[in-house]
mmCIF file of C-alpha atoms in Angstrom:
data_model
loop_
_atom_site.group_PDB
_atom_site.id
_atom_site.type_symbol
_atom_site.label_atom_id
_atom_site.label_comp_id
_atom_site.label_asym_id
_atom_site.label_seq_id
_atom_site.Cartn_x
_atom_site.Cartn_y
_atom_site.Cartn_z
ATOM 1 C CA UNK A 159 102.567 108.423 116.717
ATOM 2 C CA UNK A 160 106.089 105.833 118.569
ATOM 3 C CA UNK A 161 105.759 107.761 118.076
ATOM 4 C CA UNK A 162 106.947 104.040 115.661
ATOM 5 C CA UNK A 163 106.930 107.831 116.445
ATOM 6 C CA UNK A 164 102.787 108.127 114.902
ATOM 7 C CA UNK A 165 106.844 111.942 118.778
ATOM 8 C CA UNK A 166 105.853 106.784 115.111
ATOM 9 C CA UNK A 167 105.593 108.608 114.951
ATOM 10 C CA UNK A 168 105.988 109.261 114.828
ATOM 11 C CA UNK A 169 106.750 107.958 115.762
ATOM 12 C CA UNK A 170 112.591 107.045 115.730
ATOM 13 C CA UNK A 171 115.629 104.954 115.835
ATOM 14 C CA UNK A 172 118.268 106.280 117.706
ATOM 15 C CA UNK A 173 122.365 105.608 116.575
ATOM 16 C CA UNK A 174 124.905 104.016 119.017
ATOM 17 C CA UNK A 175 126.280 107.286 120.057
ATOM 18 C CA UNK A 176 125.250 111.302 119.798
ATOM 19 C CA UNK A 177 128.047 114.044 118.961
ATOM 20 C CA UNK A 178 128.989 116.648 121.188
ATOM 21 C CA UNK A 179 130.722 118.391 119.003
ATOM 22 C CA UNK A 180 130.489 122.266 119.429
ATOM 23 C CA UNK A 181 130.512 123.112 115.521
ATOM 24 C CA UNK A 182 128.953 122.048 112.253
ATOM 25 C CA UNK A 183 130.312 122.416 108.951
ATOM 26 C CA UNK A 184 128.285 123.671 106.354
ATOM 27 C CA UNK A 185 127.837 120.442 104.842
ATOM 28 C CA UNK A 186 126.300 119.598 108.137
ATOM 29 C CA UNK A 187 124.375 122.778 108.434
ATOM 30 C CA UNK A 188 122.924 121.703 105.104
ATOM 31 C CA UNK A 189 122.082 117.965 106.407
ATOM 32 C CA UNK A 190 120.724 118.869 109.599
ATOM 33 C CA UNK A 191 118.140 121.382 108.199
ATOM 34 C CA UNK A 192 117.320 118.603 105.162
ATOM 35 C CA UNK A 193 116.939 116.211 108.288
ATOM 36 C CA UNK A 194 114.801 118.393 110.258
ATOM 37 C CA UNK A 195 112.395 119.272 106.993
ATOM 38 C CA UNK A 196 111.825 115.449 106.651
ATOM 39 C CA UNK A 197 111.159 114.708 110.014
ATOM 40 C CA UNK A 198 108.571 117.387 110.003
ATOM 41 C CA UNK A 199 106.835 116.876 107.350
ATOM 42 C CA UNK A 200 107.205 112.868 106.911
ATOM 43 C CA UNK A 201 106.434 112.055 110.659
ATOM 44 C CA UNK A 202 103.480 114.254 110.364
ATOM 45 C CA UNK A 203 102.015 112.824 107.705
ATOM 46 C CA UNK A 204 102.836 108.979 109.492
ATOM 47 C CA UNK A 205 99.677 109.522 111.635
ATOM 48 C CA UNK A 206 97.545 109.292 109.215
ATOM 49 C CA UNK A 207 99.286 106.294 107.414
ATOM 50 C CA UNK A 208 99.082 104.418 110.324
ATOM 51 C CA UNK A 209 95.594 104.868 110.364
ATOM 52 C CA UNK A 210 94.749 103.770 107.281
ATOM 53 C CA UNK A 211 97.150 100.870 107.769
ATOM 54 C CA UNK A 212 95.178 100.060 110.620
ATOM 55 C CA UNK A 213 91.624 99.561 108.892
ATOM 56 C CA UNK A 214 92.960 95.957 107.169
ATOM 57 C CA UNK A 215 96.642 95.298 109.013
ATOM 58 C CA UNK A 216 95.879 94.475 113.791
ATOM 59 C CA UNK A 217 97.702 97.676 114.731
ATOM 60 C CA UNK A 218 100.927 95.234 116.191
ATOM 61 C CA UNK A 219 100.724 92.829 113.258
ATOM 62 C CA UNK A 220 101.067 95.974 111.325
ATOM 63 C CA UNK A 221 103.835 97.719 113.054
ATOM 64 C CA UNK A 222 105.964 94.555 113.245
ATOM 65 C CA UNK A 223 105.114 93.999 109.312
ATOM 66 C CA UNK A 224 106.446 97.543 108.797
ATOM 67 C CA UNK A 225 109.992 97.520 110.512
ATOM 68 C CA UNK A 226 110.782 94.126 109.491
ATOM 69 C CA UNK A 227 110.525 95.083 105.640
ATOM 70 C CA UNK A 228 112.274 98.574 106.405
ATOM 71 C CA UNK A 229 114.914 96.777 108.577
ATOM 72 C CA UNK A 230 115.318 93.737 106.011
ATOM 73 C CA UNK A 231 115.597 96.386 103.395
ATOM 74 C CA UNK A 232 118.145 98.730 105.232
ATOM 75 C CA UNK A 233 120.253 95.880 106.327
ATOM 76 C CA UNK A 234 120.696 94.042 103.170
ATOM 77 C CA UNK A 235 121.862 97.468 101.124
ATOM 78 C CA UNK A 236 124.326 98.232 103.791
ATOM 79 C CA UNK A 237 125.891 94.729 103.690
ATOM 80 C CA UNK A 238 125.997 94.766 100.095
ATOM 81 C CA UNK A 239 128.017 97.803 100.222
ATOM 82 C CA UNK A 240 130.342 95.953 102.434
ATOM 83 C CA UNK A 241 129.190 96.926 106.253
ATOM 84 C CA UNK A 242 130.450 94.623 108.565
ATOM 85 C CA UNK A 243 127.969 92.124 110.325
ATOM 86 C CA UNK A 244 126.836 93.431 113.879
ATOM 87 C CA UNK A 245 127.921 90.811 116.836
ATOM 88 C CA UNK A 246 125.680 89.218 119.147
ATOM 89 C CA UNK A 247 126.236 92.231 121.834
ATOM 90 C CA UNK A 248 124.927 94.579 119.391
ATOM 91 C CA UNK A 249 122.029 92.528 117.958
ATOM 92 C CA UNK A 250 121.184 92.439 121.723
ATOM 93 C CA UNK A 251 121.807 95.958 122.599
ATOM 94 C CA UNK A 252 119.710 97.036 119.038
ATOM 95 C CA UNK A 253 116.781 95.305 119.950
ATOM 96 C CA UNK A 254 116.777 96.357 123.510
ATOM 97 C CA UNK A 255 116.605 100.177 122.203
ATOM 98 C CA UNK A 256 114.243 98.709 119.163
ATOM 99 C CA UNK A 257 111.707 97.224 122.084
ATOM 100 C CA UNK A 258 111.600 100.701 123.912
ATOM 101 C CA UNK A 259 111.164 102.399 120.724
ATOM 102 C CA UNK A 260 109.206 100.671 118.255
ATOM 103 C CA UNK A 261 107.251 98.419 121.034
ATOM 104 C CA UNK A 262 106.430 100.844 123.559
ATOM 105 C CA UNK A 263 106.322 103.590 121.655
ATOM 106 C CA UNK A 264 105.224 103.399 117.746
ATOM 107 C CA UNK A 265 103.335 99.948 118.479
ATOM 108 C CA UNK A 266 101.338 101.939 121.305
ATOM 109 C CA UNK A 267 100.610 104.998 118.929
ATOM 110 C CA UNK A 268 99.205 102.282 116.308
ATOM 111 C CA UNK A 269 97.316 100.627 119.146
ATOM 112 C CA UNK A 270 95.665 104.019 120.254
ATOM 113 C CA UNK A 271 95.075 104.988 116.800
ATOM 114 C CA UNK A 272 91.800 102.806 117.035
ATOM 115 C CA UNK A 273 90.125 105.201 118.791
ATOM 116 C CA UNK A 274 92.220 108.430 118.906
ATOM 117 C CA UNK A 275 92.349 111.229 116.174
ATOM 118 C CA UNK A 276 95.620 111.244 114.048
ATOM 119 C CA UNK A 277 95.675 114.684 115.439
ATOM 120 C CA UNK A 278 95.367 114.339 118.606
ATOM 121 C CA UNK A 279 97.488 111.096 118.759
ATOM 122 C CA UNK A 280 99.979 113.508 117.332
ATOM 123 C CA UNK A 281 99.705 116.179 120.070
ATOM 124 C CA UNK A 282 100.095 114.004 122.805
ATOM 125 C CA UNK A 283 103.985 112.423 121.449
ATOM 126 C CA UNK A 284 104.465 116.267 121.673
ATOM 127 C CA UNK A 285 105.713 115.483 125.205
ATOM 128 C CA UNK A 286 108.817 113.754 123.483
ATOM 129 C CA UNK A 287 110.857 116.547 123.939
ATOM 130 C CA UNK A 288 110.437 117.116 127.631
ATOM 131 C CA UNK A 289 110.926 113.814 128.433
ATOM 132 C CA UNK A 290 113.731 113.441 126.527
ATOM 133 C CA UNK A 291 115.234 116.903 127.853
ATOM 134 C CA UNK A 292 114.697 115.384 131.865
ATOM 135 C CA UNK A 293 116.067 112.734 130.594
ATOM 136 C CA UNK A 294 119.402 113.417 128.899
ATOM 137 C CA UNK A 295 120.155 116.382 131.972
ATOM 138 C CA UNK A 296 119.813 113.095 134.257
ATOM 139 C CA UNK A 297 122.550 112.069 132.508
ATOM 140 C CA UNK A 298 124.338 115.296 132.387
ATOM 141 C CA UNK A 299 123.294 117.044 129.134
ATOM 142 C CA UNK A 300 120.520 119.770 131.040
ATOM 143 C CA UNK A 301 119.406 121.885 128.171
ATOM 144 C CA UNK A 302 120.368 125.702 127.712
ATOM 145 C CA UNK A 303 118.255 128.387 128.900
ATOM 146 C CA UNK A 304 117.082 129.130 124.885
ATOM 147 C CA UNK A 305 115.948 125.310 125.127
ATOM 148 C CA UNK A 306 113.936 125.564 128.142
ATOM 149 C CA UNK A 307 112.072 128.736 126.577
ATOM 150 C CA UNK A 308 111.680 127.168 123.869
ATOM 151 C CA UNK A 309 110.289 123.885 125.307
ATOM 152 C CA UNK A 310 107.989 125.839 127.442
ATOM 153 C CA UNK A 311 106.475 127.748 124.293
ATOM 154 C CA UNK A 312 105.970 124.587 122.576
ATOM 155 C CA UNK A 313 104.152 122.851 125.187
ATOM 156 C CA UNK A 314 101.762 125.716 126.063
ATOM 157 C CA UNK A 315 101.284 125.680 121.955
ATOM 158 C CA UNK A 316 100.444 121.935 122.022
ATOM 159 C CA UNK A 317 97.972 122.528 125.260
ATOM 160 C CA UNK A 318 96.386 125.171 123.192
ATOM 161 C CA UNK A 319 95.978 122.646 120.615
ATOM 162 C CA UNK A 320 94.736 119.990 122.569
ATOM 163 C CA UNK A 321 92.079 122.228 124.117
ATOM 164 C CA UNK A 322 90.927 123.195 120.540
ATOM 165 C CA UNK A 323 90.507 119.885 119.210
ATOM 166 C CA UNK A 324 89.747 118.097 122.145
ATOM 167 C CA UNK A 325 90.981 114.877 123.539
ATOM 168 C CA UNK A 326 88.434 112.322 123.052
ATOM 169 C CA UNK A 327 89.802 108.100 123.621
ATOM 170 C CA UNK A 328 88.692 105.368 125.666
ATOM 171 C CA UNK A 329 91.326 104.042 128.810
ATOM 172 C CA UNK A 330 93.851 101.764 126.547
ATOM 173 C CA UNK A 331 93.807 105.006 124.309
ATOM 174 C CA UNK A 332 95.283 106.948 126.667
ATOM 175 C CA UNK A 333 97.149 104.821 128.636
ATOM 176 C CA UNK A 334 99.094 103.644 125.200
ATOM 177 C CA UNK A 335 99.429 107.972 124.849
ATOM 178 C CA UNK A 336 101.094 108.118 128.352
ATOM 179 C CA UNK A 337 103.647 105.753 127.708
ATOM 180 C CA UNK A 338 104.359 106.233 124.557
ATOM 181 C CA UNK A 339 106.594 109.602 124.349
ATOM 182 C CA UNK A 340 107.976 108.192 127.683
ATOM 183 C CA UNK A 341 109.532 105.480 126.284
ATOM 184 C CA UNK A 342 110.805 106.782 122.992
ATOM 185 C CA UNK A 343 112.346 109.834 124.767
ATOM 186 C CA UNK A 344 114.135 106.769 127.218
ATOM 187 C CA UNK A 345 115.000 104.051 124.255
ATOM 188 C CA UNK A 346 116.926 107.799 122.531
ATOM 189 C CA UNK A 347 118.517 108.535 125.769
ATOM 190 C CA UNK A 348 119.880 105.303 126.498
ATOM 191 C CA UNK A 349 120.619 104.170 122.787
ATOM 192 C CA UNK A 350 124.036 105.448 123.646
ATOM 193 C CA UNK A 351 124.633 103.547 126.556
ATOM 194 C CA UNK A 352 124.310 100.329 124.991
ATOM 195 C CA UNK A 353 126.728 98.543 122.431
ATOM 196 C CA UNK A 354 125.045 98.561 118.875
ATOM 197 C CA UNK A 355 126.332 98.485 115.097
ATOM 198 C CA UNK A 356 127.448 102.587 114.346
ATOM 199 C CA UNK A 357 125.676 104.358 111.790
ATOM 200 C CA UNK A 358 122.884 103.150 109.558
ATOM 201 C CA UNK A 359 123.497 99.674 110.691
ATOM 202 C CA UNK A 360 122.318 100.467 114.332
ATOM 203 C CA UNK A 361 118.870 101.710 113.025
ATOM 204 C CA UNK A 362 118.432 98.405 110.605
ATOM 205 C CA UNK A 363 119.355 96.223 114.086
ATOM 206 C CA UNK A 364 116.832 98.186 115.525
ATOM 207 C CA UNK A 365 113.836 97.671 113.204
ATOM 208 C CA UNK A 366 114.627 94.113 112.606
ATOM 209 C CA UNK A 367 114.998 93.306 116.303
ATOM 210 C CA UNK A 368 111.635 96.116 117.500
ATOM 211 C CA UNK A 369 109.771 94.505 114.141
ATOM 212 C CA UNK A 370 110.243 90.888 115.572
ATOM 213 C CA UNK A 371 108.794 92.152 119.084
ATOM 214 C CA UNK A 372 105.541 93.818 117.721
ATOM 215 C CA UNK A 373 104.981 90.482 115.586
ATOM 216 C CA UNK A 374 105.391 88.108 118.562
ATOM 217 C CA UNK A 375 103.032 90.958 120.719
ATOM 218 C CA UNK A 376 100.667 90.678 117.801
ATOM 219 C CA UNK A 377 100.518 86.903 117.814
ATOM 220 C CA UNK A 378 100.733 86.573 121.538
ATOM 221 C CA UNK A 379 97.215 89.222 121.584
ATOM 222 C CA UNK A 380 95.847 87.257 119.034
ATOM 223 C CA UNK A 381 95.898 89.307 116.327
ATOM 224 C CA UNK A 382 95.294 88.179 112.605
ATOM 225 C CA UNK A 383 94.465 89.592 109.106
ATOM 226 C CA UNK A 384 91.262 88.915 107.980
ATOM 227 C CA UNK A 385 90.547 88.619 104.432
ATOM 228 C CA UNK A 386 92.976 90.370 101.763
ATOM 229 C CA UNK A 387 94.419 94.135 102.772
ATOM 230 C CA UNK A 388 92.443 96.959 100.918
ATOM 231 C CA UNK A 389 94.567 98.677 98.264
ATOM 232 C CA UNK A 390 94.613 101.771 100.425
ATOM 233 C CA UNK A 391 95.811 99.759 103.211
ATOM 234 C CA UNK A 392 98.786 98.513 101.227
ATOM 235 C CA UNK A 393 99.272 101.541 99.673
ATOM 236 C CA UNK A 394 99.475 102.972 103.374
ATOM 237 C CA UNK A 395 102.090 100.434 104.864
ATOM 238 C CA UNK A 396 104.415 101.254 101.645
ATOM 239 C CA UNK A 397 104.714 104.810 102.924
ATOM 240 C CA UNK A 398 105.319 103.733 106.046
ATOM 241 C CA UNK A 399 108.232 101.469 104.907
ATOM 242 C CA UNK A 400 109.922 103.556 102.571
ATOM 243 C CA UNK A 401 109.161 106.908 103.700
ATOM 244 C CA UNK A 402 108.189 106.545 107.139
ATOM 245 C CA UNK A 403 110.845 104.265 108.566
ATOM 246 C CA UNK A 404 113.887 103.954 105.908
ATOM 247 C CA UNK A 405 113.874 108.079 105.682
ATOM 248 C CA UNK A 406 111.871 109.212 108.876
ATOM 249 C CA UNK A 407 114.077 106.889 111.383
ATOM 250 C CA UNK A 408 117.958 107.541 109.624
ATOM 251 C CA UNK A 409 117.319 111.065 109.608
ATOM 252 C CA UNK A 410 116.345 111.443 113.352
ATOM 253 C CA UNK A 411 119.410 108.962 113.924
ATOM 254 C CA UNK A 412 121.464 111.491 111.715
ATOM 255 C CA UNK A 413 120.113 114.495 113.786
ATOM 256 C CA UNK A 414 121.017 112.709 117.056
ATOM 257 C CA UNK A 415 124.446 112.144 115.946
ATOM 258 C CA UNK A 416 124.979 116.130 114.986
ATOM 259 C CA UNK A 417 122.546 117.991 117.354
ATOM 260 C CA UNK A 418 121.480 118.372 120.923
ATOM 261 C CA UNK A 419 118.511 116.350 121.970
ATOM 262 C CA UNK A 420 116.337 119.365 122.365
ATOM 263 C CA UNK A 421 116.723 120.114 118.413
ATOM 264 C CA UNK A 422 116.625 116.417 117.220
ATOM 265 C CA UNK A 423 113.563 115.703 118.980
ATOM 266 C CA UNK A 424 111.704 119.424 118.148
ATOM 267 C CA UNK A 425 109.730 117.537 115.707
ATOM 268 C CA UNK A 426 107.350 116.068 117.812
ATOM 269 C CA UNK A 427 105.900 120.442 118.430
ATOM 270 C CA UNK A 428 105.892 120.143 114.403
ATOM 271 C CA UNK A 429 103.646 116.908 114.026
ATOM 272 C CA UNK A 430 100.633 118.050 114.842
ATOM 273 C CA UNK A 431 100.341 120.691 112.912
ATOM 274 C CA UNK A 432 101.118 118.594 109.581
ATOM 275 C CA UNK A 433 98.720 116.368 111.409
ATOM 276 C CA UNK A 434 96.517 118.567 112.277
ATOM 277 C CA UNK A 435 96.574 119.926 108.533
ATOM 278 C CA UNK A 436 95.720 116.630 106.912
ATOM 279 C CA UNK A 437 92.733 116.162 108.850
ATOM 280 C CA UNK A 438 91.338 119.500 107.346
ATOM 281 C CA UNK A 439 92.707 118.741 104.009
ATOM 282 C CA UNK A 440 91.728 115.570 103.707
ATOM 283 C CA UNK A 441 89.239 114.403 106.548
ATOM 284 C CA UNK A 442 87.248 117.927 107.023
ATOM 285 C CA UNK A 443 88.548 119.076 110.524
ATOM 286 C CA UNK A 444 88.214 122.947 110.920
ATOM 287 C CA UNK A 445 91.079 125.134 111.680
ATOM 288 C CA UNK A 446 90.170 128.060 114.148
ATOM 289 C CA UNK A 447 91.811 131.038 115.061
ATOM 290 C CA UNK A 448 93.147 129.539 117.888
ATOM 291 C CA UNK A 449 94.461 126.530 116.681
ATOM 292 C CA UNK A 450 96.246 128.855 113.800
ATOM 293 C CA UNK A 451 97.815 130.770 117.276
ATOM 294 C CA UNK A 452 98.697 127.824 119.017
ATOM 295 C CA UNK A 453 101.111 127.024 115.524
ATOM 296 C CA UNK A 454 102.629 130.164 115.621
ATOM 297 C CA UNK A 455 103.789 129.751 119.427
ATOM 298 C CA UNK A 456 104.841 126.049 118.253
ATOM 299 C CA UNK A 457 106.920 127.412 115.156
ATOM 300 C CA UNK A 458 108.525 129.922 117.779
ATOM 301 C CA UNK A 459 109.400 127.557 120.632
ATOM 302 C CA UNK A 460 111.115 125.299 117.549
ATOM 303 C CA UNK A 461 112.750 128.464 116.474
ATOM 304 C CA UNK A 462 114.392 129.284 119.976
ATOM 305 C CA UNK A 463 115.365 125.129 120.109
ATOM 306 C CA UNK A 464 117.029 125.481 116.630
ATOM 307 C CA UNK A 465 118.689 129.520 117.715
ATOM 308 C CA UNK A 466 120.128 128.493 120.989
ATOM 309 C CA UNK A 467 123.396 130.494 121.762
ATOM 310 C CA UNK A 468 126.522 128.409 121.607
ATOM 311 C CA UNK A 469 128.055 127.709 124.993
#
């Protein structure tokens, strides 16, 4: 993952409030797919940035190190170009949504990441979208029957996965892995039930207020950086700023704004396979067969998320 998530996650931030408006324009169209492309491919690459964060940066330290910079960076260009300051409610409400998210979520995904396989980290946020899709019909927004088929295929594609490669972590590993998608599916569901800055400025409150959390976690668990960062290291937790949290996180709140939750959150079937893909490409993992099958039914359930018929 969180992910934060790295489904980081990678690992999102969510906006104060989600659309439910039935049509897009093609302007839209066109954003929503760009959105979608980046959280598939960025977020799936996170994993492994984490990881290599990780070997020099305490996995909290570097978290909180990471959405701090994004958040500073994200929240000075907006009020330069004249956004108004958020108020106390929605500095409170922000870093509420930013603990849920960025805490429990992309700082647990970091924290597992010591023992767990970027891959496999990555197949178990998977389970973002069916939490989030429990979640949100809680709250009245049940998803479609297309969304439910589609949800089912990409599970049983992720459980194929998972079978293929394994799941191999000590207990904190996979207690980190339970709650993880759990509480970034929650912190997205109830980031519209709380009072927060609109637009870009709610995912800068966010970072800043999620990125202060992680560093006080890190400090309380007595983390600390040990000698000077290897280059690869700081190389690593640039991606992750720039790429990873200032794109990643405002195109998943873009996507929540203009699309159902089943469709914003459809990234987290994509992840592993970039994930998965890496590790071959660049750590040696096999693909088999199977775990070329188990892509196909992932692409498809994705498919059948982004086809749904219009109510």
């Amino acid at each position: 993952m969180s992910k934060v998530q790295l489904t980081r996650s990678e690992p999102v931030i969510a906006p104060a409030a989600q659309s439910t408006a039935p049509a897009l324009s093609s302007r839209e169209r066109l954003g929503v797919g760009l959105a979608l492309v980046a959280l598939y491919i960025i977020w799936g690459s996170t994993y492994l940035g984490m990881r290599i964060a990780i070997e020099s940066f305490p996995p909290f330290l570097m978290a909180g190190i990471r959405f701090i910079c994004a958040g500073l960076l994200l929240y000075a260009f907006l009020r330069l170009r004249g956004h108004a300051a958020p108020t106390g409610k929605q500095w409170g409400g922000a870093t509420i949504i930013g603990v849920l998210m960025l805490v429990c979520s992309n700082g647990m995904v970091s924290f597992a990441e010591q023992w767990v396989a970027t891959g496999i980290v990555a197949i178990a946020l998977a389970a973002v979208p069916l939490y989030s899709a429990l979640i949100f019909g809680l709250l009245g927004r049940w998803p479609s029957h297309f969304e439910w088929l589609g949800l089912g295929l990409g599970f049983v594609g992720v459980i194929m996965l998972n079978l293929e490669h394994g799941l191999w972590t000590n207990p904190q590993g996979a207690l980190a892995l339970l709650i993880a998608p759990f509480c970034w599916s929650l912190g997205s569901a109830l980031s519209s039930r709380f009072s927060m800055a609109s637009g870009l400025m709610a995912s800068a409150t966010q970072m800043l207020g999620g990125g202060v959390a992680l560093l006080l976690l890190g400090v309380g668990l007595g983390e600390h950086i040990s000698g000077w960062p290897s280059t690869r290291s700081w190389l690593a937790m640039l991606y992750l700023v720039l790429i990873g949290s200032l794109v990643g996180y405002t195109a998943y709140g873009y996507l929540l704004r203009k699309v159902r939750p089943a469709l914003a959150t459809s990234y987290a079937y994509v992840n592993p396979i970039v994930a998965v893909g890496l590790g071959a490409l660049m750590a040696g993992e096999q693909i088999t067969p199977i775990g070329i099958i188990a892509m196909l039914i992932i692409l498809t359930g994705v498919a059948l998320v982004s086809l749904r018929k219009r109510r």
